[in-house]
Structures are given as structure tokens and as C-alpha cells.
């Protein structure tokens, strides 16, 4: 059994707060900081002491709590440093191909540009019993992908390919609950994809119970996500443009 535990809880209107805790070392990291108070409450409820922040990209709904949490807890902030000055309170800049230790667990940093030019994701191969975890920020969502604010379709196509290369069992912790609106669009792209239709029924049932659809897995997204399934960057760009005006 892994000594790691992951906690997920709603923040702001549709973000998820995420924590990873290592029982052996006592370290706890918040992946992004949508809401400082909710992150502190989630730690407190579990008896975890917040010691790190890992940022995926600079947007305010991912870094807004950085400074408050750093002041309150004296923690270390790891994040992308491709573009200087973007991550409030950054202590340790990392980029794709880097790895670091969380307790005794290896964390791999993967560069996933497209949504922004400084987007990275964090992959922990032994996060779960028999499955890794990837904290994917706003790169991939359940049945969707991030808007191309700064990157090109080629960037996002490469980022989807990088996620698709992870083991199929990898759990993907997305930063927003966008699943049902993504589902309505995905069905217009692939109306005859039975895996998609079956998955959407499951997602609707979860949401009716007030439960998150996150995490998803690499296997599910390969079967259902129109952006991950796009065969070329050009096609991904067309789908993204259609979704932007959907
Ligand atoms: Zn964002
Ligand atoms: Fe976001």
C-alpha cells in the first residue's frame, strides 16, 4: 500500500482543491491554491500540516492562495519558471523533465503548454495502490481540454500526447468540474462513440449525487475525450474552435 493519500474538495465556483499527503514523512502538498481558507480547513480536518504548494500554471484560480498560505505556514512553493515573475511566492522553479522527491516518492514534472506557455503537470507513479496520479491543472479535463489562451493547437496536441503516454491506469486529477458541459459538446463530435455515451451516463449519475467526476483515468480519456482522440494538431484546433463557440 502506498503511504500517500490524496484529498479533493470543491473551491470557488467550479475548481477543485487537491492535497497529497505522505504518512511516512508527514509532508502535505496543495496542488494549486484556488482558495486558501478551504485548503487550510481540508488540512485541519485530516490532521495534516501543509508544507508545500505545487503550482501548475499562473492563473489566479490556481495561485490566488499562494501568499496567504506561505505567510500562514512558511511552506515551500514549487512551480513553473519558464516565464519569470508569474507565480506568486515561487521558491523552486521546475520545468519539464525535472523530478523531485516528496518524502521518498518521486514526482515527475511534465511540460504541457497550450492553455498557457508555463503549464506543467505533476506525476506521482506510486500515488495509489497499482496506479499513478497526475495533477493536470487546466491541461486536460474530463472529456475536454483547457482553452488555448497562450498556446497553439500544436502545443496542446503535444500535451495530450504526453498525457496519453502515461500508464492507462493513471488517475488524472483535473482542476475543474466541467464534465457535464464538456459531455454535451463531446457528443456532437462523436455521436456514435458508445464508450462516450456510456461514460456520460455514469458522469450524470455521479453529478446527480453531488459527487465529483474527478479523477478520471488515462484509459477513460483515450476512449472518450475528443481532444485526446484528435488524430492531428489541425483537427484538435478545429475541435477546440468549435468548443469555444459551443
Ligand atoms: Zn487556467
Ligand atoms: Fe483554472
Coordinates of C-alpha atoms and ligand atoms in Angstrom, one line a residue:
X1 CA 0.0 0.0 0.0
X2 CA 1.2 3.5 -0.8
X3 CA 1.8 5.8 2.1
X4 CA 0.3 8.6 0.0
X5 CA -3.2 9.9 0.3
X6 CA -5.0 12.4 -1.9
X7 CA -7.9 14.7 -0.9
X8 CA -10.1 16.5 -3.3
X9 CA -12.7 19.2 -2.4
X10 CA -14.6 21.9 -4.2
X11 CA -13.3 25.5 -4.3
X12 CA -14.6 28.7 -5.9
X13 CA -17.4 28.1 -8.4
X14 CA -16.1 25.0 -10.2
X15 CA -12.4 24.5 -9.1
X16 CA -11.1 21.5 -7.1
X17 CA -8.7 21.9 -4.3
X18 CA -6.2 19.0 -4.1
X19 CA -3.9 17.8 -1.4
X20 CA -1.4 15.0 -1.4
X21 CA -0.1 13.7 2.0
X22 CA 2.7 11.3 2.8
X23 CA 2.1 9.5 6.0
X24 CA 5.8 8.4 6.3
X25 CA 7.4 11.9 6.1
X26 CA 4.4 13.9 7.2
X27 CA 4.7 16.2 4.2
X28 CA 1.5 17.6 2.7
X29 CA 1.3 19.5 -0.6
X30 CA -1.5 21.5 -2.0
X31 CA -1.7 21.3 -5.8
X32 CA -2.6 24.9 -6.8
X33 CA -4.3 27.2 -4.4
X34 CA -7.8 28.2 -5.5
X35 CA -8.9 29.1 -2.0
X36 CA -6.5 29.4 1.0
X37 CA -9.2 29.0 3.7
X38 CA -10.7 25.9 2.1
X39 CA -7.2 24.3 1.7
X40 CA -6.5 25.1 5.4
X41 CA -9.8 23.6 6.5
X42 CA -9.2 20.5 4.5
X43 CA -5.8 20.0 6.1
X44 CA -7.2 20.6 9.5
X45 CA -10.0 18.1 9.1
X46 CA -7.4 15.4 8.4
X47 CA -4.7 16.5 10.8
X48 CA -2.3 17.3 8.0
X49 CA 0.3 20.1 8.2
X50 CA 0.6 21.9 4.9
X51 CA 4.2 22.1 4.0
X52 CA 4.3 22.6 0.2
X53 CA 2.5 24.1 -2.8
X54 CA 2.9 22.7 -6.3
X55 CA 1.6 25.1 -8.9
X56 CA 0.6 24.0 -12.4
X57 CA 0.3 27.5 -14.0
X58 CA 0.0 31.1 -13.1
X59 CA -3.8 31.8 -13.4
X60 CA -5.3 33.4 -10.4
X61 CA -7.7 30.5 -9.7
X62 CA -4.6 28.3 -9.3
X63 CA -2.2 30.7 -7.4
X64 CA -4.6 33.0 -5.6
X65 CA -3.9 31.5 -2.2
X66 CA -0.1 31.2 -2.5
X67 CA 0.9 34.2 -0.5
X68 CA -1.6 33.8 2.3
X69 CA -0.7 30.1 2.7
X70 CA 3.0 30.9 2.6
X71 CA 2.6 33.5 5.3
X72 CA 0.5 31.3 7.5
X73 CA 2.5 28.1 7.1
X74 CA 6.0 29.0 6.0
X75 CA 5.8 26.4 3.2
X76 CA 7.8 25.9 0.0
X77 CA 6.3 26.8 -3.3
X78 CA 7.3 24.8 -6.4
X79 CA 6.1 25.9 -9.8
X80 CA 6.9 26.6 -13.4
X81 CA 9.6 29.2 -14.0
X82 CA 9.5 29.4 -17.8
X83 CA 8.2 32.9 -17.5
X84 CA 9.7 34.9 -14.7
X85 CA 7.6 36.5 -12.0
X86 CA 4.3 34.8 -12.8
X87 CA 4.0 32.5 -9.7
X88 CA 3.5 34.5 -6.5
X89 CA 6.0 33.4 -3.8
X90 CA 7.8 30.9 -6.0
X91 CA 10.7 29.2 -4.2
X92 CA 11.7 26.4 -6.5
X93 CA 11.3 26.7 -10.3
X94 CA 10.9 23.5 -12.2
X95 CA 10.3 22.6 -15.9
X96 CA 9.5 19.5 -18.0
X97 CA 11.9 16.6 -17.4
X98 CA 12.7 17.6 -13.8
X99 CA 11.8 15.4 -10.9
X100 CA 11.9 15.9 -7.2
X101 CA 11.3 13.9 -4.0
X102 CA 8.1 14.1 -1.9
X103 CA 9.2 12.2 1.2
X104 CA 10.6 9.2 -0.6
X105 CA 8.2 9.4 -3.5
X106 CA 9.4 10.6 -6.9
X107 CA 7.4 13.4 -8.6
X108 CA 8.0 13.9 -12.3
X109 CA 7.4 17.3 -13.9
X110 CA 5.9 17.2 -17.4
X111 CA 5.7 20.3 -19.6
X112 CA 2.2 20.7 -21.1
X113 CA 1.9 24.0 -22.9
X114 CA -1.3 25.0 -24.7
X115 CA -3.6 26.5 -22.1
X116 CA -0.6 28.7 -21.0
X117 CA 3.0 28.8 -22.0
X118 CA 4.1 27.9 -18.5
X119 CA 1.8 24.9 -17.8
X120 CA 3.3 21.9 -16.1
X121 CA 1.8 18.8 -14.6
X122 CA 3.0 16.6 -11.7
X123 CA 3.1 12.8 -12.0
X124 CA 3.5 10.6 -9.0
X125 CA 3.9 7.0 -10.2
X126 CA 3.2 5.3 -6.9
X127 CA 0.4 7.5 -5.6
X128 CA -2.2 4.8 -5.4
X129 CA -2.0 1.0 -5.0
X130 CA -1.4 -0.1 -8.6
X131 CA -1.9 3.4 -10.2
X132 CA -0.2 6.7 -10.5
X133 CA -1.7 10.1 -10.1
X134 CA -1.2 13.1 -12.4
X135 CA -2.2 16.6 -11.3
X136 CA -3.1 18.0 -14.6
X137 CA -4.3 21.5 -13.8
X138 CA -6.1 23.1 -16.8
X139 CA -4.4 21.0 -19.5
X140 CA -6.9 18.1 -19.7
X141 CA -10.4 18.0 -18.2
X142 CA -12.8 15.0 -18.1
X143 CA -14.0 14.9 -21.8
X144 CA -12.2 18.3 -22.5
X145 CA -9.1 20.3 -22.6
X146 CA -8.0 23.8 -21.5
X147 CA -8.7 26.8 -23.6
X148 CA -5.7 27.8 -25.8
X149 CA -5.1 31.2 -24.1
X150 CA -1.4 31.3 -25.0
X151 CA -0.6 28.2 -26.9
X152 CA -1.2 26.7 -30.3
X153 CA -3.1 23.6 -31.3
X154 CA 0.3 22.0 -31.9
X155 CA 1.2 22.8 -28.3
X156 CA -2.0 21.2 -26.9
X157 CA -1.7 18.2 -29.3
X158 CA 1.8 17.5 -27.9
X159 CA 0.5 17.9 -24.3
X160 CA -2.4 15.4 -25.0
X161 CA 0.2 13.0 -26.4
X162 CA 2.4 13.4 -23.2
X163 CA -0.6 12.5 -21.0
X164 CA -1.6 9.6 -23.3
X165 CA 1.9 8.2 -22.8
X166 CA 1.3 7.7 -19.1
X167 CA 0.1 4.3 -17.9
X168 CA -3.6 3.7 -18.7
X169 CA -4.4 3.3 -15.1
X170 CA -3.1 6.7 -14.2
X171 CA -5.7 8.8 -12.3
X172 CA -6.0 12.3 -13.7
X173 CA -6.8 15.0 -11.2
X174 CA -8.3 17.9 -13.2
X175 CA -8.6 21.3 -11.6
X176 CA -12.2 22.0 -12.6
X177 CA -15.5 20.2 -12.7
X178 CA -16.5 20.9 -16.3
X179 CA -17.6 17.3 -17.2
X180 CA -21.3 17.7 -18.0
X181 CA -20.9 20.7 -20.2
X182 CA -17.9 19.0 -21.9
X183 CA -20.1 16.0 -22.4
X184 CA -22.8 17.9 -24.3
X185 CA -20.0 19.1 -26.7
X186 CA -18.2 15.8 -26.9
X187 CA -21.3 14.0 -28.1
X188 CA -21.6 16.4 -31.0
X189 CA -18.1 15.4 -32.1
X190 CA -18.6 11.7 -31.7
X191 CA -22.3 11.0 -31.6
X192 CA -21.8 7.2 -32.2
X193 CA -19.0 6.6 -29.7
X194 CA -20.6 4.1 -27.3
X195 CA -17.8 4.4 -24.8
X196 CA -18.5 8.1 -24.6
X197 CA -22.3 7.6 -24.3
X198 CA -21.8 5.0 -21.5
X199 CA -19.4 7.2 -19.7
X200 CA -21.6 10.3 -19.9
X201 CA -24.4 8.3 -18.3
X202 CA -22.1 7.4 -15.4
X203 CA -20.9 11.0 -15.0
X204 CA -24.5 12.3 -14.9
X205 CA -25.4 9.8 -12.2
X206 CA -22.3 10.9 -10.2
X207 CA -23.3 14.6 -10.5
X208 CA -26.9 13.9 -9.5
X209 CA -25.5 12.5 -6.3
X210 CA -23.3 15.7 -5.9
X211 CA -20.2 13.6 -6.4
X212 CA -17.1 14.7 -8.4
X213 CA -16.3 13.1 -11.8
X214 CA -12.6 13.8 -11.0
X215 CA -10.3 11.9 -11.0
X216 CA -10.7 10.3 -14.4
X217 CA -8.1 8.0 -15.9
X218 CA -5.9 7.9 -19.0
X219 CA -7.8 4.9 -20.2
X220 CA -11.2 6.6 -20.0
X221 CA -10.0 9.7 -21.7
X222 CA -8.4 7.7 -24.5
X223 CA -11.8 6.2 -25.2
X224 CA -13.9 9.3 -24.8
X225 CA -12.1 12.7 -24.9
X226 CA -12.4 14.3 -28.3
X227 CA -9.2 16.3 -27.8
X228 CA -7.1 13.4 -26.8
X229 CA -8.6 11.4 -29.6
X230 CA -7.9 14.0 -32.3
X231 CA -5.5 12.5 -34.8
X232 CA -3.7 15.7 -35.7
X233 CA -3.0 19.1 -34.3
X234 CA -5.1 20.6 -37.1
X235 CA -8.1 18.5 -36.1
X236 CA -7.6 19.4 -32.4
X237 CA -7.5 23.1 -33.3
X238 CA -10.8 22.7 -35.2
X239 CA -12.5 20.9 -32.3
X240 CA -11.2 23.5 -29.9
X241 CA -12.5 26.3 -32.0
X242 CA -15.9 24.6 -32.2
X243 CA -16.0 24.2 -28.4
X244 CA -15.1 27.8 -27.9
X245 CA -18.3 28.9 -29.7
X246 CA -20.4 26.0 -28.5
Ligands
LIG1 ZN1 -6.1 28.2 -16.1
LIG2 FE1 -8.3 27.2 -13.9

